[in-house]
Amino acid sequence: MEFFFKPKGIALIGATPNPLKGGHAILENITSGYKGPVYPVNPRYTEIDTIICYASVADVPDPVDLAIVFVPGKFVFEVIRDCADRGIKGVMIESSGFAESGKQGQIMQQEMTAFARRAGIRLWGPNCMGLVDAVNNQIFSFVSPALRENLIPGDVSLIVQSGMLSGAFLIDCMSRGTMGISKVCSIGNKMDVDECELLEYFITDPDTRVIGLYLESITSGRKFINICRSSPKPVVLLRGGKSAMGARAAMGHTASMAGNGAIVSGAMAQAGVIEAKDFQQMMDICRALAAYPDIRTPGKSRVAVLTYSGGAGIVSSDFMEDMGIELATLSSASKQMLKQVFPEWMPPANPIDLWPAVEQHGAEKAYATAVQAAVADVGVDAVFIHAFSGGFALNLDMEPLTRPARAAGKPVFCWLIGEEAAARAFHVKTQACGIPVYRELFRAVECMNAVFTRKAILEKHSKTKKAEPFTPLPESIGPLLNAGSGVLDEHTAKKILAACHIPVAKEKIVDSAAHAQHTAHMDFGFPVVMKGLVPGDIHKTEAGLVMLDIESDHRINEAFAALNGTMSGRGKILMQQQVSGNLELIAGLVQDPQFGPCVMVGLGGVMAEILDDAVFGVAPLDHAAALDLIDRLKHQKLLNGFRGAPAVDRQALAKILTALGQLGLQYPAIKEIDINPLIIHAGNPVAVDAAIVLHS
């Protein structure tokens, strides 16, 4: 990858002297900062901007290991062949007209990719903005040359799938003067170079502390999460295309729940990736993590809020509570220190309202005393300062003010409002000394939460033990899977689950009303459940094929006759011991095209529709990962035993999720598994209904 970031020489194919064309903007951008040789290529010219222009790539002298291509799409393949003949290692294609343009463009893109692999050259793009490296002042892109005036070196690197969006967004960030960038990589259609390779590059890049990504697809899901999981640097992801279109072809609940991007969110949480919801938020989170990428201070992320407004302090506390951030309880020593600047009538508390102290002693002394009190307090893990610029005698110099906190390793965050020019100057100056500044209170708390989330991720990784090898599943499962196709009937599905040591309800196929009565009396006891099993039908309840609360021989006779009538003799009748419980869960597995087998757990029954609480994890899941998956459910109170109900046995539930992941990995013929409901009986999960769908 070095020839893309540190080329020995660059051939620009499609260079032009026309200042209105992208080919000229690229040339101007390259020559403004890149120190190596630049070779414009265009048969129409012998010179462009006093630089020798060559008729073809074959004429370009050494050294050259990178070609930047900006010619009409129909000529690009020919250019790639010429580059391969010339021995150029990397080709950055900024032209459009490929997979994004329709079937013909897709075919051309596939043919170019296959050729490049045979020829041993690398392709970046197409349909992309290219590369901007602010640290080394290199712009290999057609973005406006005016960008150079606002290019601020920083330590955040971005990987952006969209072309024009990355350029527009970069200009927006830079023009604010408050956000530095290391590198921005626009990779477009990702015909060859993709996000995984760039992630690996940035992990080892000394100029990058945080990696942000905007992706509409992930080329290799398992590789991506493995890289992120092992990354020592924070990774922030904004995803596009989180629609539910994938749910249209789903047969079971598990697959339909996966259609709204839940699998990707689960995979990212599993890998320690922090997700953003919009572009500016992504950049703000990256900025916070760049300031505190590996915070490891002990404690529970308890925050001292230093404010000039009681109302702002209250709103901050509300936002913090919503995100699970704790408002620190000040120690007696801290309160005593604050009394040095507080008026006698005002008892110190957190949030620390400093306005009365500012009126008596000035902003500098009041805030400095409060920072010292917070830093000295072992019950305070971070400091949140509210600042105002442009009036009210609240002018603060944050560099000396926050020096004690930075020396103690306690992160400082700042929320700022004020007069526009003064606030911007404060913002730029404060950010330059490593303190993230935000102009919206909620965003400041969001980014603070991202830092604490990163802290929790690091703590979890430090405690993670090497996973124990999985015990292979019984070979008896294979014949059960091979015995059917499409949707396996419930009885067969539960035989498979039982072979994986997943608890299932007692059940038996009954072939007559008398057989059913004997089974109820001798094997199960009343009440029982009777179900009709029709080949290929996964939704029995909707088809009227489930009868509950059967408590007599008479009801058995009625149910047997009714089920036979509904099925018209096409299926079998299954009798089950009726399992009661206080809570219904759903568990399952789905084969995802990006991540492979993924395990799901959530609230089942009616709760599945109402609460929409389900989470996914990429298999394999060891026991610790399965417990983490359960912990990600939103309604933990229900799992912990709500209103006297027994708590869910999390260890038993984790074993079920681990087994589902193994089943999906060991038998790739399985497309979906649904256990719905998974009833919690006396705290223990029991599968009372299940479906397994095989690939056709």
XYZ file of C-alpha atoms in Angstrom:
696
model
C 0.000 0.000 0.000
C 2.988 2.332 0.384
C 2.965 3.315 -3.298
C -0.469 4.917 -2.787
C 0.586 6.961 0.247
C 4.306 7.506 -0.437
C 4.804 7.114 -4.189
C 8.270 7.512 -5.733
C 6.713 9.112 -8.794
C 3.213 9.862 -10.095
C 1.817 9.619 -13.621
C -1.377 11.675 -14.019
C -3.334 10.222 -16.949
C -5.937 12.684 -18.135
C -4.041 15.854 -17.198
C -5.218 19.009 -18.948
C -4.303 22.718 -18.985
C -8.001 23.657 -18.824
C -8.487 25.170 -15.326
C -12.192 24.214 -15.379
C -11.475 20.501 -15.706
C -10.802 17.947 -12.980
C -7.617 16.822 -14.722
C -6.105 20.260 -14.084
C -7.307 20.405 -10.469
C -5.600 17.076 -9.765
C -2.350 18.305 -11.312
C -2.469 21.543 -9.354
C -3.192 19.676 -6.122
C -0.399 17.148 -6.626
C 2.272 19.683 -7.503
C 1.347 21.969 -4.603
C 2.641 19.579 -1.947
C 4.048 16.341 -3.336
C 7.848 16.446 -3.498
C 8.460 13.644 -5.987
C 8.376 13.716 -9.812
C 4.998 14.282 -11.507
C 4.368 13.159 -15.085
C 1.234 14.522 -16.830
C -0.005 12.149 -19.563
C -2.146 13.410 -22.448
C -1.338 12.913 -26.159
C -2.778 16.366 -26.986
C -0.102 18.342 -25.156
C 3.671 18.442 -24.804
C 3.634 20.695 -21.757
C 1.108 21.611 -19.034
C 1.861 24.372 -16.519
C 5.564 24.277 -17.507
C 5.717 20.517 -16.798
C 6.601 18.102 -19.615
C 3.507 16.183 -20.740
C 3.858 12.662 -22.167
C 1.824 11.081 -24.939
C 1.398 7.747 -23.133
C 2.269 5.941 -19.912
C 4.899 3.967 -21.822
C 6.869 7.210 -22.367
C 6.949 8.189 -18.676
C 10.488 7.937 -17.201
C 11.435 6.383 -13.866
C 10.735 6.554 -11.016
C 6.980 6.002 -11.185
C 4.913 3.574 -9.101
C 1.512 5.326 -8.937
C -0.845 6.297 -11.743
C -3.814 8.576 -11.094
C -6.450 8.116 -13.800
C -9.018 10.746 -14.741
C -10.246 9.867 -18.223
C -13.714 8.839 -19.469
C -14.720 5.439 -18.110
C -14.671 3.697 -21.497
C -10.906 4.327 -21.807
C -9.900 3.252 -18.294
C -9.379 -0.463 -19.004
C -6.933 0.367 -21.797
C -5.073 2.696 -19.421
C -4.835 -0.061 -16.778
C -3.291 -2.408 -19.362
C -0.757 0.267 -20.268
C 0.098 0.777 -16.590
C 0.624 -2.965 -16.148
C 2.933 -3.040 -19.177
C 4.860 -0.067 -17.757
C 5.317 -1.838 -14.404
C 3.334 0.656 -12.336
C 2.276 -0.943 -9.046
C -0.789 1.110 -8.128
C -3.580 2.769 -10.111
C -5.940 5.261 -8.472
C -9.054 5.551 -10.668
C -10.997 8.759 -10.036
C -13.148 8.332 -13.152
C -16.786 7.251 -12.908
C -19.054 5.152 -15.115
C -18.602 1.670 -13.677
C -20.669 -0.495 -11.294
C -22.603 2.561 -10.115
C -23.855 3.170 -13.671
C -25.547 -0.148 -14.420
C -24.975 -3.671 -15.693
C -22.489 -2.768 -18.429
C -20.398 -0.810 -15.956
C -20.498 -3.729 -13.514
C -19.193 -6.100 -16.181
C -16.383 -3.713 -17.103
C -15.429 -3.289 -13.446
C -15.308 -7.057 -12.917
C -13.130 -7.529 -16.003
C -10.698 -4.811 -14.854
C -10.466 -6.348 -11.384
C -9.738 -9.805 -12.804
C -7.076 -8.381 -15.116
C -5.387 -6.419 -12.319
C -5.162 -9.542 -10.144
C -3.573 -11.500 -12.981
C -1.175 -8.640 -13.716
C -0.246 -8.117 -10.059
C -1.196 -4.442 -9.839
C -3.488 -2.759 -7.295
C -6.543 -0.646 -8.138
C -7.988 2.105 -5.923
C -11.539 3.214 -6.775
C -13.107 3.811 -9.259
C -15.708 6.547 -8.811
C -13.785 8.091 -5.937
C -12.172 11.304 -4.730
C -8.759 9.720 -4.147
C -6.478 10.598 -1.255
C -5.831 13.680 0.884
C -2.890 13.549 3.312
C -2.894 16.694 5.437
C 0.113 15.690 7.541
C 2.364 15.356 4.487
C 0.545 18.079 2.498
C -0.338 15.703 -0.343
C -3.603 15.941 -2.277
C -4.083 13.224 -4.897
C -7.589 14.338 -5.799
C -9.731 16.567 -7.998
C -11.166 18.439 -4.989
C -11.016 22.200 -5.240
C -7.433 23.473 -4.929
C -8.865 25.992 -2.439
C -8.872 23.126 0.082
C -5.127 23.582 0.517
C -5.668 26.926 2.235
C -7.630 25.284 5.056
C -5.777 21.972 5.305
C -5.139 21.393 9.020
C -2.889 18.451 9.986
C -4.393 16.235 12.676
C -4.487 12.653 13.885
C -7.847 11.366 12.587
C -7.848 9.335 9.361
C -11.032 8.692 7.389
C -12.090 5.953 4.987
C -15.086 7.129 2.965
C -16.953 5.060 0.391
C -18.635 8.025 -1.261
C -16.584 10.233 -3.570
C -18.076 13.718 -3.707
C -19.414 13.418 -0.163
C -15.915 12.930 1.228
C -14.618 15.995 -0.614
C -17.536 18.203 0.422
C -17.381 17.013 4.000
C -13.633 17.488 4.209
C -13.919 21.072 2.975
C -16.700 21.705 5.512
C -14.564 20.388 8.400
C -11.463 22.275 7.356
C -13.241 25.567 6.780
C -14.391 25.569 10.398
C -10.759 25.576 11.504
C -11.527 23.299 14.435
C -10.799 19.829 13.060
C -7.441 18.462 11.975
C -7.136 15.488 9.645
C -4.338 13.030 9.039
C -5.601 11.313 5.883
C -8.875 10.968 3.972
C -9.264 7.987 1.652
C -12.194 7.965 -0.751
C -12.447 4.402 -2.098
C -15.620 4.578 -4.191
C -16.643 1.248 -5.703
C -13.858 -0.714 -3.958
C -13.067 -2.882 -6.965
C -9.785 -3.911 -5.293
C -8.460 -1.803 -2.406
C -11.087 -1.887 0.337
C -11.698 -0.724 3.898
C -9.972 -3.753 5.439
C -6.614 -3.011 3.808
C -6.807 0.673 4.680
C -7.748 -0.169 8.272
C -4.655 -2.348 8.548
C -2.544 0.445 7.066
C -3.847 3.083 9.487
C -3.371 0.813 12.491
C 0.370 0.942 11.811
C 0.412 4.575 10.587
C 2.215 6.758 13.172
C 0.230 9.820 12.042
C -3.166 8.212 12.844
C -4.665 7.919 16.336
C -8.331 7.352 15.412
C -9.928 5.808 12.314
C -13.364 6.945 11.096
C -15.309 5.230 8.319
C -18.372 5.977 6.229
C -19.398 2.736 4.490
C -22.426 1.639 2.533
C -21.220 -1.954 2.392
C -18.522 -4.054 4.026
C -16.532 -6.169 1.596
C -15.414 -8.897 4.002
C -17.396 -8.745 7.229
C -15.462 -11.326 9.244
C -12.082 -9.900 8.286
C -13.322 -6.397 9.089
C -14.463 -7.221 12.619
C -11.309 -9.242 13.325
C -9.167 -6.236 12.368
C -11.304 -3.884 14.461
C -11.311 -6.233 17.437
C -7.503 -6.370 17.480
C -6.986 -2.672 16.673
C -5.129 -0.721 19.369
C -6.667 2.444 17.895
C -10.324 3.512 18.228
C -12.551 2.852 15.216
C -15.736 4.869 14.548
C -18.232 3.803 11.884
C -21.093 5.591 10.134
C -23.144 3.246 7.979
C -25.352 4.077 5.040
C -28.094 1.793 3.724
C -29.588 0.466 6.965
C -32.900 -0.325 5.298
C -35.111 -3.321 5.992
C -35.081 -4.531 2.362
C -33.234 -7.669 3.389
C -36.227 -8.694 5.485
C -38.490 -9.183 2.467
C -37.122 -12.615 1.648
C -36.931 -13.767 5.274
C -39.002 -16.759 6.358
C -38.431 -16.635 10.123
C -38.441 -13.977 12.807
C -34.659 -14.138 13.227
C -33.961 -13.247 9.592
C -36.633 -10.546 9.477
C -35.127 -8.897 12.553
C -31.737 -8.936 10.812
C -33.011 -6.853 7.909
C -32.699 -3.444 9.602
C -28.932 -3.382 10.091
C -29.097 -5.094 13.474
C -26.483 -7.658 12.423
C -23.962 -4.972 11.520
C -24.610 -3.142 14.792
C -24.140 -6.382 16.702
C -20.940 -7.184 14.852
C -19.566 -3.704 15.488
C -20.379 -3.847 19.204
C -18.710 -7.252 19.354
C -15.589 -5.816 17.686
C -15.418 -2.695 19.879
C -16.373 -0.295 17.059
C -18.247 2.861 18.081
C -21.122 3.708 15.737
C -22.153 7.224 14.707
C -25.480 8.387 13.296
C -24.438 11.300 11.085
C -21.301 12.801 9.549
C -20.719 15.646 11.968
C -21.291 13.373 14.942
C -18.792 10.894 13.521
C -16.165 13.624 13.272
C -16.926 14.938 16.757
C -16.617 11.462 18.250
C -13.352 10.924 16.379
C -12.111 14.225 17.769
C -12.886 13.176 21.349
C -11.252 9.780 20.904
C -8.190 11.363 19.326
C -7.786 13.436 22.480
C -8.265 10.393 24.742
C -7.720 7.240 22.633
C -6.669 4.880 25.410
C -7.916 6.370 28.673
C -7.418 3.785 31.431
C -8.085 5.752 34.621
C -9.719 3.655 37.351
C -13.275 4.420 38.397
C -16.754 4.422 36.917
C -16.603 7.399 34.558
C -17.827 9.837 37.201
C -17.929 13.435 36.003
C -17.610 16.793 37.726
C -19.548 19.501 35.864
C -18.134 23.034 36.159
C -20.697 25.555 34.957
C -21.593 29.246 35.108
C -25.307 28.398 34.815
C -27.389 26.257 37.142
C -29.772 25.495 34.279
C -26.963 24.254 32.025
C -25.740 22.081 34.871
C -29.189 20.510 35.276
C -29.540 19.825 31.540
C -26.040 18.307 31.480
C -27.006 16.010 34.342
C -30.143 14.914 32.483
C -28.180 14.082 29.320
C -25.541 12.237 31.328
C -28.100 10.139 33.166
C -29.768 9.164 29.886
C -26.416 7.844 28.631
C -25.450 6.090 31.844
C -22.753 8.597 32.846
C -22.528 9.155 36.573
C -22.540 12.610 38.156
C -19.652 12.465 40.640
C -20.352 12.833 44.365
C -17.843 15.357 45.682
C -15.714 14.433 48.678
C -15.626 16.509 51.856
C -12.129 17.719 50.955
C -13.305 18.901 47.536
C -16.242 20.761 49.033
C -13.910 22.385 51.574
C -11.650 23.581 48.773
C -14.619 25.012 46.882
C -15.725 26.941 49.965
C -12.608 29.087 49.477
C -14.354 30.775 46.528
C -18.038 30.055 47.199
C -20.129 32.607 49.125
C -21.077 31.539 52.651
C -24.741 31.089 51.777
C -24.017 28.586 48.970
C -23.122 24.945 49.755
C -20.853 23.368 47.097
C -22.407 20.553 45.075
C -22.043 18.862 41.703
C -22.888 20.320 39.167
C -20.567 23.033 40.474
C -22.343 26.330 39.804
C -19.484 28.851 39.699
C -21.301 32.080 38.814
C -21.510 33.441 42.379
C -17.799 32.589 42.814
C -16.983 34.323 39.526
C -18.753 37.477 40.711
C -16.714 37.553 43.925
C -13.294 36.314 42.750
C -13.235 36.450 38.962
C -13.509 33.628 36.436
C -9.844 32.635 36.506
C -9.669 31.985 40.267
C -13.134 30.444 40.520
C -12.610 27.969 37.691
C -9.003 27.165 38.700
C -10.103 26.315 42.244
C -12.918 24.119 40.939
C -10.593 22.252 38.561
C -8.099 21.642 41.384
C -10.887 20.351 43.642
C -12.152 17.989 40.946
C -8.698 16.704 40.032
C -7.791 16.015 43.672
C -11.028 14.083 44.255
C -10.602 10.305 43.833
C -14.332 10.104 43.135
C -13.999 12.229 39.981
C -12.840 10.581 36.744
C -13.423 13.418 34.243
C -14.124 17.156 34.167
C -16.809 18.809 32.033
C -16.284 22.573 31.721
C -18.961 24.975 30.470
C -17.368 28.013 28.848
C -18.592 31.305 27.395
C -16.670 33.684 25.151
C -17.416 37.291 24.319
C -18.772 38.738 27.543
C -19.886 38.290 31.175
C -16.237 38.387 32.353
C -15.958 34.696 31.620
C -12.812 34.742 29.505
C -10.868 31.566 30.253
C -7.450 30.367 29.143
C -8.012 26.620 29.030
C -4.370 25.581 28.614
C -3.137 26.560 32.103
C -6.585 26.024 33.622
C -6.751 22.356 32.655
C -3.064 21.541 33.117
C -3.645 19.802 36.499
C -6.346 17.558 35.006
C -4.194 16.582 32.067
C -1.246 15.858 34.362
C -3.493 13.601 36.454
C -4.755 11.739 33.369
C -8.326 12.914 33.867
C -9.995 13.843 30.566
C -11.477 17.319 30.140
C -14.409 18.139 27.858
C -15.701 21.598 27.038
C -19.079 22.946 25.991
C -18.850 26.437 24.496
C -21.284 29.162 23.474
C -20.798 32.880 22.967
C -20.175 35.673 20.496
C -19.245 34.140 17.138
C -15.742 35.533 16.542
C -14.617 35.243 20.165
C -16.039 31.733 20.491
C -14.312 30.575 17.318
C -10.954 31.904 18.523
C -11.477 30.162 21.884
C -12.497 26.962 20.112
C -9.395 26.846 17.892
C -7.000 27.720 20.721
C -8.500 25.248 23.197
C -8.632 22.417 20.724
C -4.982 23.045 19.853
C -4.002 22.078 23.402
C -5.808 18.747 23.142
C -9.168 19.515 24.737
C -12.241 18.659 22.641
C -14.690 21.558 22.405
C -18.351 21.272 21.379
C -20.895 23.929 20.542
C -23.906 21.781 21.488
C -24.411 20.482 25.011
C -25.923 17.170 23.952
C -23.092 16.519 21.476
C -20.523 17.199 24.189
C -22.123 14.556 26.426
C -22.423 12.131 23.473
C -18.704 12.419 22.779
C -17.865 12.121 26.453
C -19.890 8.914 26.451
C -17.928 7.638 23.430
C -14.681 8.080 25.358
C -16.105 6.197 28.338
C -17.388 3.484 25.999
C -13.883 3.154 24.592
C -12.567 2.917 28.149
C -14.971 0.055 28.877
C -13.895 -1.699 25.677
C -10.231 -1.493 26.697
C -11.024 -2.779 30.176
C -12.995 -5.708 28.747
C -10.220 -6.592 26.298
C -7.639 -6.511 29.084
C -9.658 -9.112 31.019
C -10.462 -11.327 28.044
C -8.915 -14.751 28.329
C -7.920 -16.911 25.400
C -11.033 -18.693 24.174
C -11.203 -22.404 24.904
C -11.586 -24.686 21.872
C -15.146 -25.651 21.040
C -16.330 -29.232 21.442
C -17.462 -30.567 18.041
C -21.195 -31.143 17.744
C -22.500 -34.727 17.453
C -22.294 -36.322 14.008
C -25.893 -37.497 14.470
C -27.019 -34.008 13.424
C -25.859 -34.529 9.840
C -28.391 -37.233 8.909
C -31.219 -35.189 10.451
C -30.290 -32.226 8.254
C -29.854 -34.395 5.169
C -33.278 -35.948 5.677
C -35.092 -32.822 4.551
C -34.849 -29.630 2.535
C -36.255 -26.131 2.812
C -38.102 -25.785 6.127
C -37.582 -28.733 8.490
C -40.594 -29.596 10.613
C -40.576 -28.521 14.253
C -40.033 -32.024 15.618
C -36.932 -32.594 13.468
C -35.640 -29.111 14.276
C -35.894 -29.792 17.996
C -34.142 -33.141 17.669
C -31.226 -31.215 16.179
C -31.316 -28.623 18.952
C -31.465 -31.316 21.626
C -28.407 -32.981 20.083
C -26.644 -29.640 20.656
C -27.618 -29.794 24.355
C -30.242 -27.068 23.954
C -33.146 -27.760 26.368
C -36.381 -28.495 24.495
C -39.929 -29.243 25.649
C -40.877 -32.932 25.935
C -42.804 -33.957 22.826
C -43.906 -36.890 20.710
C -45.555 -37.475 17.339
C -49.006 -39.034 17.888
C -50.820 -40.909 15.138
C -54.266 -41.269 16.700
C -56.470 -39.714 19.359
C -55.977 -42.797 21.521
C -52.201 -42.539 21.138
C -52.439 -38.878 22.120
C -54.475 -39.695 25.238
C -52.030 -42.401 26.288
C -49.087 -40.040 25.779
C -50.708 -37.279 27.826
C -51.495 -39.601 30.742
C -48.331 -41.703 30.771
C -45.577 -39.321 29.527
C -46.472 -35.677 30.008
C -49.424 -35.072 32.297
C -51.954 -32.324 31.640
C -52.046 -29.651 30.333
C -50.579 -30.440 26.925
C -50.140 -28.650 23.610
C -51.043 -30.160 20.231
C -49.662 -28.871 16.947
C -50.145 -29.685 13.291
C -46.920 -30.059 11.299
C -47.419 -29.284 7.604
C -44.368 -29.665 5.361
C -42.828 -26.277 4.563
C -45.130 -24.275 6.887
C -43.174 -22.225 9.422
C -46.067 -20.121 10.775
C -48.281 -22.657 12.553
C -50.101 -20.236 14.849
C -51.314 -18.080 11.963
C -52.566 -21.220 10.177
C -54.589 -22.351 13.219
C -52.300 -25.332 13.856
C -51.458 -24.704 17.535
C -53.835 -25.629 20.386
C -52.905 -24.781 23.962
C -54.219 -25.623 27.443
C -55.570 -29.083 26.600
C -56.545 -30.617 29.951
C -58.775 -33.645 29.212
C -59.227 -36.641 26.922
C -62.288 -34.944 25.458
C -60.230 -31.890 24.474
C -57.566 -34.194 23.003
C -60.181 -35.802 20.768
C -61.480 -32.387 19.646
C -57.968 -31.047 18.981
C -56.914 -34.150 17.056
C -59.971 -33.949 14.803
C -59.636 -30.183 14.291
C -55.945 -30.348 13.387
C -56.490 -33.202 10.955
C -59.298 -31.259 9.343
C -57.193 -28.105 8.959
C -54.268 -30.042 7.471
C -56.515 -32.130 5.182
C -54.351 -35.148 5.953
C -51.145 -33.471 4.706
C -49.185 -33.438 7.959
C -48.419 -34.973 11.351
C -49.636 -34.111 14.826
C -47.148 -33.262 17.557
C -47.996 -33.390 21.264
C -45.931 -31.419 23.807
C -45.794 -31.035 27.519
C -47.046 -27.469 28.077
C -44.311 -25.289 29.552
C -45.281 -22.225 31.555
C -43.062 -19.276 32.365
C -42.866 -15.606 33.264
C -40.881 -14.505 30.222
C -40.616 -15.462 26.563
C -37.385 -14.939 24.645
C -36.446 -15.572 21.051
C -33.106 -17.009 19.950
C -31.876 -17.936 16.534
C -29.273 -17.914 13.817
C -29.116 -16.429 10.343
C -26.525 -16.741 7.597
C -25.542 -13.178 6.688
C -23.857 -12.517 3.307
C -21.294 -10.176 4.926
C -20.596 -11.885 8.261
C -21.629 -15.524 7.839
C -23.490 -17.266 10.671
C -24.835 -14.754 13.207
C -26.591 -15.550 16.477
C -29.576 -13.580 17.768
C -31.278 -13.273 21.151
C -34.145 -10.989 22.100
C -37.474 -10.640 23.817
C -39.967 -13.019 22.217
C -43.701 -13.527 21.988
C -45.753 -10.335 21.968
C -42.742 -8.503 23.407
C -40.823 -9.039 20.158
C -43.304 -6.830 18.304
C -43.805 -4.218 21.023
C -40.324 -3.691 22.480
C -38.184 -4.479 19.416
C -35.357 -5.662 21.647
C -33.024 -8.084 19.877
C -29.248 -8.208 19.407
C -26.928 -10.119 17.086
C -23.409 -11.471 17.373
C -21.127 -13.054 14.801
C -20.366 -16.747 15.413
C -18.420 -18.324 16.917
C -19.423 -17.006 20.326
C -17.453 -18.235 23.288
C -19.192 -18.192 26.675
C -17.972 -14.690 27.573
C -19.083 -13.285 24.196
C -22.500 -14.906 24.603
C -22.886 -13.311 28.040
C -21.897 -9.941 26.519
C -24.562 -10.425 23.868
C -27.207 -10.982 26.552
C -25.956 -7.886 28.409
C -26.605 -5.762 25.301
C -30.370 -6.292 25.485
C -32.135 -3.103 26.527
C -34.654 -4.524 28.999
C -32.322 -6.011 31.575
C -34.915 -5.648 34.353
C -37.042 -8.340 32.725
C -34.054 -10.690 32.580
C -33.148 -9.987 36.196
C -36.542 -11.074 37.522
C -39.178 -8.359 37.325
C -41.718 -8.120 40.202
C -40.668 -11.308 41.948
C -40.235 -13.462 38.850
C -37.105 -15.663 38.874
C -34.112 -14.221 37.048
C -33.055 -15.769 33.754
C -30.214 -18.258 34.143
C -27.739 -16.321 31.998
C -25.194 -19.126 32.048
C -27.737 -21.552 30.563
C -28.880 -18.977 27.996
C -25.267 -18.278 26.999
C -24.711 -22.008 26.384
C -27.702 -22.027 24.023
C -26.339 -19.066 22.050
C -22.881 -20.620 21.855
C -24.384 -23.886 20.581
C -26.418 -22.053 17.907
C -23.252 -20.382 16.642
C -21.427 -23.716 16.478
C -24.368 -25.274 14.642
C -24.318 -22.544 11.987
C -20.557 -22.808 11.511
C -20.364 -26.591 11.433
C -23.359 -27.005 9.114
C -23.372 -24.187 6.507
C -26.416 -25.770 4.831
C -28.470 -24.119 7.605
C -29.890 -20.806 6.416
C -31.978 -19.829 9.460
C -32.820 -21.113 12.918
C -35.754 -19.801 14.948
C -36.412 -20.690 18.582
C -39.557 -18.751 19.333
C -40.587 -18.777 22.029
C -37.727 -19.757 24.299
C -39.764 -19.848 27.510
C -38.088 -19.056 30.815
C -39.428 -21.707 33.217
C -38.263 -21.251 36.830
C -35.368 -19.221 35.423
C -34.323 -21.907 32.917
C -34.697 -21.391 29.132
C -36.648 -24.118 27.300
C -37.282 -24.221 23.546
C -40.998 -24.868 22.997
C -41.126 -24.058 19.284
C -38.362 -24.084 16.699
C -37.765 -24.000 12.973
C -34.704 -24.685 10.869
C -34.554 -23.479 7.275
C -31.997 -25.030 4.930
C -30.530 -23.432 1.827
C -32.365 -24.637 -1.254
